[in-house]
Tab-separated table of C-alpha atoms in Angstrom:
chain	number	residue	atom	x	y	z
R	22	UNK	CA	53.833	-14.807	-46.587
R	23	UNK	CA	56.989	-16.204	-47.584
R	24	UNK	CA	57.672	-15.093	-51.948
R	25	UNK	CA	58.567	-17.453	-54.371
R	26	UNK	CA	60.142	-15.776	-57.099
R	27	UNK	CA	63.041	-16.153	-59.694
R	28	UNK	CA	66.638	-16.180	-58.468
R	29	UNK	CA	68.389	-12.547	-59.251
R	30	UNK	CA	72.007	-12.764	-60.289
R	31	UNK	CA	70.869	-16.462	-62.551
R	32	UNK	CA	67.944	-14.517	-64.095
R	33	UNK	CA	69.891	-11.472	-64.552
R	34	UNK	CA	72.642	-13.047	-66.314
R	35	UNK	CA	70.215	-14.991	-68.576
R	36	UNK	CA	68.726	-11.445	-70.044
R	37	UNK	CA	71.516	-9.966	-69.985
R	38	UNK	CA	73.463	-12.373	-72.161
R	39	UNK	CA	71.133	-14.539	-74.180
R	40	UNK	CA	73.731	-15.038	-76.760
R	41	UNK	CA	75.764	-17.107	-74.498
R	42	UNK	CA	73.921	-18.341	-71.285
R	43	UNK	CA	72.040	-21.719	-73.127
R	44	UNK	CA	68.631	-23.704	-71.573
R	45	UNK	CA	70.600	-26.064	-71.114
R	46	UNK	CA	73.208	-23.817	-68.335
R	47	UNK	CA	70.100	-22.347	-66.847
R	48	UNK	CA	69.045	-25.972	-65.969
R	49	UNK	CA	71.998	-27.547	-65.127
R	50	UNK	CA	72.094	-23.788	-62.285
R	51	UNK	CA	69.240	-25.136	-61.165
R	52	UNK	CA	70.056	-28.654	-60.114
R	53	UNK	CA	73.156	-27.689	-58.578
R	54	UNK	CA	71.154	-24.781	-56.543
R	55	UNK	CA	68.684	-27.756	-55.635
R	56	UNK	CA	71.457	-29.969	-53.908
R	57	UNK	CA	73.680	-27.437	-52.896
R	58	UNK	CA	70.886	-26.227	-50.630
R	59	UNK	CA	69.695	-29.271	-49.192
R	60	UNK	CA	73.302	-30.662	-48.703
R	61	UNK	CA	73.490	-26.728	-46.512
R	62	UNK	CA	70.117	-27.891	-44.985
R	63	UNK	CA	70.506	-31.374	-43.756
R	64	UNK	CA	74.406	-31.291	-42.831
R	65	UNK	CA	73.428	-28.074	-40.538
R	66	UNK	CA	75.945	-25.881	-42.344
R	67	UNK	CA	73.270	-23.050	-42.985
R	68	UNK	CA	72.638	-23.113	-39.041
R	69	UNK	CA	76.323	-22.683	-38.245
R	70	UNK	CA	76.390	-20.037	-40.489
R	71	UNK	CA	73.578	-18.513	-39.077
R	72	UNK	CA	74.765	-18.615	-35.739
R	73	UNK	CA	78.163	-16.809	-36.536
R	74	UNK	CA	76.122	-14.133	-38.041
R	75	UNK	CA	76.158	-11.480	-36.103
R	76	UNK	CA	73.162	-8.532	-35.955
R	77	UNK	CA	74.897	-5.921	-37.609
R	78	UNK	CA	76.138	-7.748	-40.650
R	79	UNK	CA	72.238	-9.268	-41.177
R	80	UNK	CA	70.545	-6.152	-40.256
R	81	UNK	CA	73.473	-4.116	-43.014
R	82	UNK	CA	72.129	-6.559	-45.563
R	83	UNK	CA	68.829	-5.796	-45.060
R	84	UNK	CA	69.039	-2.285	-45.328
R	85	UNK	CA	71.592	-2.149	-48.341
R	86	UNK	CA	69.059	-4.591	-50.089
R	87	UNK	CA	66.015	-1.843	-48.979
R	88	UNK	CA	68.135	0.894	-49.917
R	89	UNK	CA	68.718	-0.526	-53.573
R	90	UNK	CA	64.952	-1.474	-53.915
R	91	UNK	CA	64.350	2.290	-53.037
R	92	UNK	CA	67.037	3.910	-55.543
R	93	UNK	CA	65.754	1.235	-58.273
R	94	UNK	CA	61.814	2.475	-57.589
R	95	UNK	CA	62.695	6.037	-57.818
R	96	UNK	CA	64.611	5.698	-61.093
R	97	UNK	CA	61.390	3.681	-62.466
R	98	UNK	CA	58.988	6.740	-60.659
R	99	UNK	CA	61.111	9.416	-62.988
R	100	UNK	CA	59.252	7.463	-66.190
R	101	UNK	CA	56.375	9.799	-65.239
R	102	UNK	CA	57.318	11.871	-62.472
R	103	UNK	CA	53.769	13.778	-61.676
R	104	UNK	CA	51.651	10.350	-61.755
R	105	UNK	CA	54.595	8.531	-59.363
R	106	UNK	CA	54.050	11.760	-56.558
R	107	UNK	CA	50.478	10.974	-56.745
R	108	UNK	CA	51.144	7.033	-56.618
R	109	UNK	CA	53.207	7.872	-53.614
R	110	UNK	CA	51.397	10.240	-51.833
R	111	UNK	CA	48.062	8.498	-52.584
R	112	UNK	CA	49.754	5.093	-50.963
R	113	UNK	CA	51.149	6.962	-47.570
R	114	UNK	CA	47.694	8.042	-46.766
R	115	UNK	CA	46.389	4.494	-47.990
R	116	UNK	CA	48.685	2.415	-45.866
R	117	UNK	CA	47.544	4.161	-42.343
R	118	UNK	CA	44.056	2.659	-43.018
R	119	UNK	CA	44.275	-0.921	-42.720
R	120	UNK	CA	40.181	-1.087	-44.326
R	121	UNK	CA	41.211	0.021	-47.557
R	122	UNK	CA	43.501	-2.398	-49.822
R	123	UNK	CA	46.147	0.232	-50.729
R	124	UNK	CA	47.344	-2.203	-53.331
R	125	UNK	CA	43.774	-2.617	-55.395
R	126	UNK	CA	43.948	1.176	-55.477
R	127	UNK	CA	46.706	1.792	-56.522
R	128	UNK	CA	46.608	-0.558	-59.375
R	129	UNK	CA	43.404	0.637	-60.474
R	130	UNK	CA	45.242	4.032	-60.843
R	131	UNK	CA	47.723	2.496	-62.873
R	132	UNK	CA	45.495	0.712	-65.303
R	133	UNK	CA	43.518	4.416	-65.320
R	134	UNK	CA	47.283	6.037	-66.077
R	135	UNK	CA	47.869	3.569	-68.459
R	136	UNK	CA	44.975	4.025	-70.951
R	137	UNK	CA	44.850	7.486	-70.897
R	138	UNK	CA	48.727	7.443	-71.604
R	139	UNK	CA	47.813	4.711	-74.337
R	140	UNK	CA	44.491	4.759	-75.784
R	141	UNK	CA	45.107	2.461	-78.173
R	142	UNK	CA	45.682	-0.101	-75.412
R	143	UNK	CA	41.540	0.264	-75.043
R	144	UNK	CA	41.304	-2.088	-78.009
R	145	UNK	CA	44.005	-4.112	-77.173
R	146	UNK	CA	42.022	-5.231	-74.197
R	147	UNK	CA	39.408	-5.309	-75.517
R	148	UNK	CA	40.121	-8.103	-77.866
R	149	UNK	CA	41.339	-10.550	-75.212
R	150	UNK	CA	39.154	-13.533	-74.485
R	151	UNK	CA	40.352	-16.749	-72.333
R	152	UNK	CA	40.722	-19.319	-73.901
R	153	UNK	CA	41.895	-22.592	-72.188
R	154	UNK	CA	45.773	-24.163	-72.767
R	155	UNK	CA	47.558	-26.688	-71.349
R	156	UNK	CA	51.014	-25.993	-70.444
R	157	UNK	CA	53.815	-27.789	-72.603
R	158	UNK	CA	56.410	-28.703	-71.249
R	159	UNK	CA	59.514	-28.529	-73.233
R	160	UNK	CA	62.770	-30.258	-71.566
R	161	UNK	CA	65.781	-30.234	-74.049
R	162	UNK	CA	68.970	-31.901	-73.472
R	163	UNK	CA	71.701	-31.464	-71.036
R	164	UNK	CA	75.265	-31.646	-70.917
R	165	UNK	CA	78.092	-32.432	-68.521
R	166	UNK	CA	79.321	-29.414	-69.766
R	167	UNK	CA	75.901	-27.414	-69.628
R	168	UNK	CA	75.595	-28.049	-66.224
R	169	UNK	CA	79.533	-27.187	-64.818
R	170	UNK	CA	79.170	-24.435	-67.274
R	171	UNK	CA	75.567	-23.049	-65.302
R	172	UNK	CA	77.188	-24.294	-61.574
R	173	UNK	CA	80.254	-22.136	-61.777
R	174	UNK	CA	78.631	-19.318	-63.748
R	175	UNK	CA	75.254	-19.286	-62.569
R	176	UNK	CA	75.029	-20.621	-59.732
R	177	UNK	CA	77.951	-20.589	-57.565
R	178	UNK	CA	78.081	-16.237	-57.907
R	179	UNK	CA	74.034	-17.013	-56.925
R	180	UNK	CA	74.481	-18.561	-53.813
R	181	UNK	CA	76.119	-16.025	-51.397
R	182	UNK	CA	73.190	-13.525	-52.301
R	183	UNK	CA	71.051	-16.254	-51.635
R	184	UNK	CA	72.367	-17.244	-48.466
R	185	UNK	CA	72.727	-13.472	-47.453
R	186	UNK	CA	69.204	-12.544	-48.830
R	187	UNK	CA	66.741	-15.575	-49.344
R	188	UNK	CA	67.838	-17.588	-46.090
R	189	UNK	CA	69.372	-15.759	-43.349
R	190	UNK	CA	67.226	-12.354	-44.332
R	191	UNK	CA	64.353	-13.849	-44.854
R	192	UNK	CA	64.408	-16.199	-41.445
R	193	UNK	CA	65.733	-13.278	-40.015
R	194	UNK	CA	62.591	-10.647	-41.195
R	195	UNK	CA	60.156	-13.401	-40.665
R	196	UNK	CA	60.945	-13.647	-37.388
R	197	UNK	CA	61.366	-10.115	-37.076
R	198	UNK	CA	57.607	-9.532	-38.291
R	199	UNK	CA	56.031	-12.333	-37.076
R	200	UNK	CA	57.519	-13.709	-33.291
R	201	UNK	CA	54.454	-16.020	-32.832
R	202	UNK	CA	55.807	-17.983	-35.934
R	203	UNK	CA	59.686	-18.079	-36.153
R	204	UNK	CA	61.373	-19.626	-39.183
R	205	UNK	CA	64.342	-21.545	-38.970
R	206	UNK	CA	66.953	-21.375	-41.616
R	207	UNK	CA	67.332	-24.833	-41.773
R	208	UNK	CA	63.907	-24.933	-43.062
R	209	UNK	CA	63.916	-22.726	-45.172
R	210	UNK	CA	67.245	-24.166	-47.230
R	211	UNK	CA	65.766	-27.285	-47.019
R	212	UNK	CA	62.385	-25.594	-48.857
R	213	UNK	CA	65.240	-24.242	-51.530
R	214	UNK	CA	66.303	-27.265	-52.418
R	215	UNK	CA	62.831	-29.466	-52.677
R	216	UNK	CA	61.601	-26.120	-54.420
R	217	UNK	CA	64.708	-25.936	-56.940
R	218	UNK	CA	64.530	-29.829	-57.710
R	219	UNK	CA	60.727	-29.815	-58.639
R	220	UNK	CA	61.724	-26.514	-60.874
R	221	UNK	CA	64.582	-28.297	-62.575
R	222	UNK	CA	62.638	-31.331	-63.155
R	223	UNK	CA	60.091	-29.392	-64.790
R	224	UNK	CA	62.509	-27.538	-66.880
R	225	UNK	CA	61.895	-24.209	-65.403
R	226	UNK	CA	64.294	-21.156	-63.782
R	227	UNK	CA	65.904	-21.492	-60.414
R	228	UNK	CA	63.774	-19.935	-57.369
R	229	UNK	CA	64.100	-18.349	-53.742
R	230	UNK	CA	62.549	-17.037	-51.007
R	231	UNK	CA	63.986	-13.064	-51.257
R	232	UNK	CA	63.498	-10.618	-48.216
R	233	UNK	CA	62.704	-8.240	-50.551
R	234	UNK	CA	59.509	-9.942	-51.935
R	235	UNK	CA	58.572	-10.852	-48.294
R	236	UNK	CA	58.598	-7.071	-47.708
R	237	UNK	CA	56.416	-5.978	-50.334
R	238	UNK	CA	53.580	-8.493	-49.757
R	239	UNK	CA	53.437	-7.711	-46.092
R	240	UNK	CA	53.665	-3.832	-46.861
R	241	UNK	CA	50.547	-4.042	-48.923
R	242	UNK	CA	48.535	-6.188	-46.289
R	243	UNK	CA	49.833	-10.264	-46.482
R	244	UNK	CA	50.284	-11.610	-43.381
R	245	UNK	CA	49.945	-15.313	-43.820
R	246	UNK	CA	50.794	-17.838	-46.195
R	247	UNK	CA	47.173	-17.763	-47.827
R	248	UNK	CA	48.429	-14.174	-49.520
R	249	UNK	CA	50.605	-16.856	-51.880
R	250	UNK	CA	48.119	-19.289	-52.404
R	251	UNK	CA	45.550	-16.631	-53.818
R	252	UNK	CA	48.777	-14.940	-55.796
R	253	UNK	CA	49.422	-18.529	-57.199
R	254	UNK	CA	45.855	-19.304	-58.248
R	255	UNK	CA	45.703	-16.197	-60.070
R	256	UNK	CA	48.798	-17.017	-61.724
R	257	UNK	CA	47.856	-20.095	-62.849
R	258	UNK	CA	44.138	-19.027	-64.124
R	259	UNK	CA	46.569	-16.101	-65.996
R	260	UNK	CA	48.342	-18.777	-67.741
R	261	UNK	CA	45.987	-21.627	-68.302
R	262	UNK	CA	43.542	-19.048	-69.627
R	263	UNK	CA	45.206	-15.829	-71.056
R	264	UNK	CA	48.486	-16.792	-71.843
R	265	UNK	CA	48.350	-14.982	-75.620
R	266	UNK	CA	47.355	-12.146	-73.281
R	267	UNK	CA	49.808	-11.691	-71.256
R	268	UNK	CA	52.370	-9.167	-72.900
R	269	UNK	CA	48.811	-7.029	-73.481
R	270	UNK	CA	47.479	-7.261	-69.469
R	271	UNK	CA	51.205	-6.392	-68.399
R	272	UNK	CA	50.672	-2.862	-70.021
R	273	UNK	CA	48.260	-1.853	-67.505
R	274	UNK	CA	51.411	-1.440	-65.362
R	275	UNK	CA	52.907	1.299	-66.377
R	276	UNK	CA	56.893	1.404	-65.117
R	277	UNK	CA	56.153	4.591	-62.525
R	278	UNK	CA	53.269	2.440	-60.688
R	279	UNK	CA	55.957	-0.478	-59.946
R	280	UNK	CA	58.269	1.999	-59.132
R	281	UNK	CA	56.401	3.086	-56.605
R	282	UNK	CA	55.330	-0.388	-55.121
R	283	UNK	CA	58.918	-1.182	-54.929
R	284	UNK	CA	59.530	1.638	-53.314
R	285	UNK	CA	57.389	0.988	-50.419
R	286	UNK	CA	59.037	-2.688	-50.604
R	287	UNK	CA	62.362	-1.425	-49.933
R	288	UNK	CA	61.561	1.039	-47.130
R	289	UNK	CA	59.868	-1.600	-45.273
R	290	UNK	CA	62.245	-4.234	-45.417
R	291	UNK	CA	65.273	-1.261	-44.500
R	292	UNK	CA	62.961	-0.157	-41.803
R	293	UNK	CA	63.928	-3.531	-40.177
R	294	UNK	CA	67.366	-1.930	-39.040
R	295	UNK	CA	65.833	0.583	-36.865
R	296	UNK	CA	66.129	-2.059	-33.714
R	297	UNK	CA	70.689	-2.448	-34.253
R	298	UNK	CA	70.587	0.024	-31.400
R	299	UNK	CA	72.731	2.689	-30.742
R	300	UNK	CA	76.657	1.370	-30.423
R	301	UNK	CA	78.903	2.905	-32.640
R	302	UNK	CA	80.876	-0.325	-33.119
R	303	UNK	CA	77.589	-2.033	-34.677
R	304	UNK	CA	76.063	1.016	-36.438
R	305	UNK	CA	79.094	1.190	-38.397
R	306	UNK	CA	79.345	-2.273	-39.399
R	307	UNK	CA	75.993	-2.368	-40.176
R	308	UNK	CA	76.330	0.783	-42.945
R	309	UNK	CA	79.347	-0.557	-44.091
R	310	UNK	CA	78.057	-3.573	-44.847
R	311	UNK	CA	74.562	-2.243	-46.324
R	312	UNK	CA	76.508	0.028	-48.946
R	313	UNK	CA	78.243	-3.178	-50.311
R	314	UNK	CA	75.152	-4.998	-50.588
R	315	UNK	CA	74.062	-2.728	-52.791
R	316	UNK	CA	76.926	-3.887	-54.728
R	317	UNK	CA	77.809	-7.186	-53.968
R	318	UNK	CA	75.592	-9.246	-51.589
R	319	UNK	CA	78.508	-12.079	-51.018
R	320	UNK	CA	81.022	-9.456	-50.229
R	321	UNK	CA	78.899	-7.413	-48.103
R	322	UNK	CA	78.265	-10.559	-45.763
R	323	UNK	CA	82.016	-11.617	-45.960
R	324	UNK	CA	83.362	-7.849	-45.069
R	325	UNK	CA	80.387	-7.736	-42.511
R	326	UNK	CA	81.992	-10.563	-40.875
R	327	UNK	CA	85.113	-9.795	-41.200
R	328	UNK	CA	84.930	-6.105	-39.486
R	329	UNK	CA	82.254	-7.937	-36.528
R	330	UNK	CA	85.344	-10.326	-35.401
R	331	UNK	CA	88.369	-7.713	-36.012
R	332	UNK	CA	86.303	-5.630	-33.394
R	333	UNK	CA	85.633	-8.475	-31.306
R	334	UNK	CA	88.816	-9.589	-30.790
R	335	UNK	CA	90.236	-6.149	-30.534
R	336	UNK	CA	91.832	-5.849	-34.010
R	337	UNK	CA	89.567	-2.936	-35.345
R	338	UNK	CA	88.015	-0.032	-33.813
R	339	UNK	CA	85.544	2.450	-34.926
């Protein structure tokens, strides 16, 4: 059940600074994600990195990426603290009875939160009807400078968390989760690219393959690729049908709900550390690493490697 979702740091920077991150450097992120990822692909350069990565340093990324999806939930819980440690506790009990879809309840407690938190939202709702829209498409222009502008802003800071995250974390929890149907990262930088170019074309946002979304669809019961294609259709019927709607349906979320769904997101995917073992030498490499990941994902992977070798070769010692 591999995600497909927008790229972090890109997306981040674009809400965070409207006033000076254009369409047109957005874009121009995007095309250079789509060929810097296939060049990693078909030259073999994401497999050599792969191989020098050792256990600890993937395994410290993992967790430090878990760890942050954890922290992030519980601040978004504290929006209504009572209904999140019912969320929560409801969801524990759910999740050790594989018959009942833990995510299906637990959204129809949130849309029950969320109009008796907002009863005005019962008319809101109410007074949405589908009505049928094509999607326009709306490619503006873009310049030489739009696109070094969105490579070395966008998405060169984009692509060690990418590598770190979306190829080597995700081939490595895929793998991890399902044995009988390995991933290589090849493939899946390959997919990046092919994925990014049709999304550039298009006009749209660079995308990845994140551990973290991997994580939360298998926590809540996808185990195959079919999970997507149902999330996709109902994505599409959202937005060829009730796109007016869509700022109204996203109430029935209320913040506390998805804090606690990506809460259980990042426990399972820093569960995935459990197996480094118990040698001081990797345990420490592998915390050291996860606490800068919760900071900096490109860092985090360089110090990982960095300490791995330094021990390796005798240099270091914990």
């Amino acid at each position: 059940p591999f995600p497909v979702q927008p790229m972090k740091a890109i997306g981040g920077m674009a809400i965070a600074h409207p006033e000076s991150i254009s369409q047109g450097m957005i874009w121009g992120s995007g095309i250079f994600t789509a060929a810097f990822w296939l060049a990693m692909g078909l030259t073999g350069a994401v497999s050599w990195l792969h191989k020098i990565t050792p256990k600890p340093v993937v395994r410290g990324i993992m967790l430090g990426l878990g760890l942050s999806f954890v922290l992030e939930g519980v601040k978004m819980m504290g929006a209504q603290p009572v209904v999140a440690v019912i969320a929560a506790t409801g969801t524990f009990f759910l999740l050790s009875r594989e018959k009942i879809p833990a995510m299906l309840v637990l959204l129809a407690f949130g849309l029950i939160v969320a109009l008796i938190s907002n009863p005005p939202l019962w008319d809101e709702l109410a007074r949405i009807s589908a009505r049928f829209r094509t999607p326009e498409i709306s490619l503006g222009r873009i310049t030489w400078q739009d696109l070094v502008a969105g490579t070395l802003i966008l998405g060169l800071p984009q692509a060690p968390l990418t590598l770190g995250n979306a190829i080597i974390g995700t081939a490595e929890e895929n793998n991890h989760l399902f044995p009988d149907r390995p991933a290589k990262v090849k493939t899946i930088a390959v997919d990046h690219g092919i994925m990014n170019l049709v999304s550039a074309a298009l006009g749209g946002i660079p995308l990845c393959h994140g551990a973290g979304g991997m994580a939360g669809h298998v926590r809540f019961g996808a185990r195959t690729g079919g999970a997507l294609v149902i999330l996709g259709l109902m994505i599409l019927a959202l937005g060829l049908f009730f796109s007016e709607s869509v700022a109204v349906l996203f109430k029935i979320f209320p913040p506390s709900i998805l804090g606690v769904i990506l809460f259980f997101a990042g426990l399972e995917l820093a569960s995935i550390a459990r197996d480094i073992g118990s040698r001081r030498s990797d345990v420490s490499i592998m915390i050291v690493t996860a606490g800068l990941a919760m900071w900096n994902m490109g860092a985090a992977y360089l110090a990982g490697l960095i300490l791995h070798y330094g021990v390796r070769k005798e240099i270091l010692k914990f």
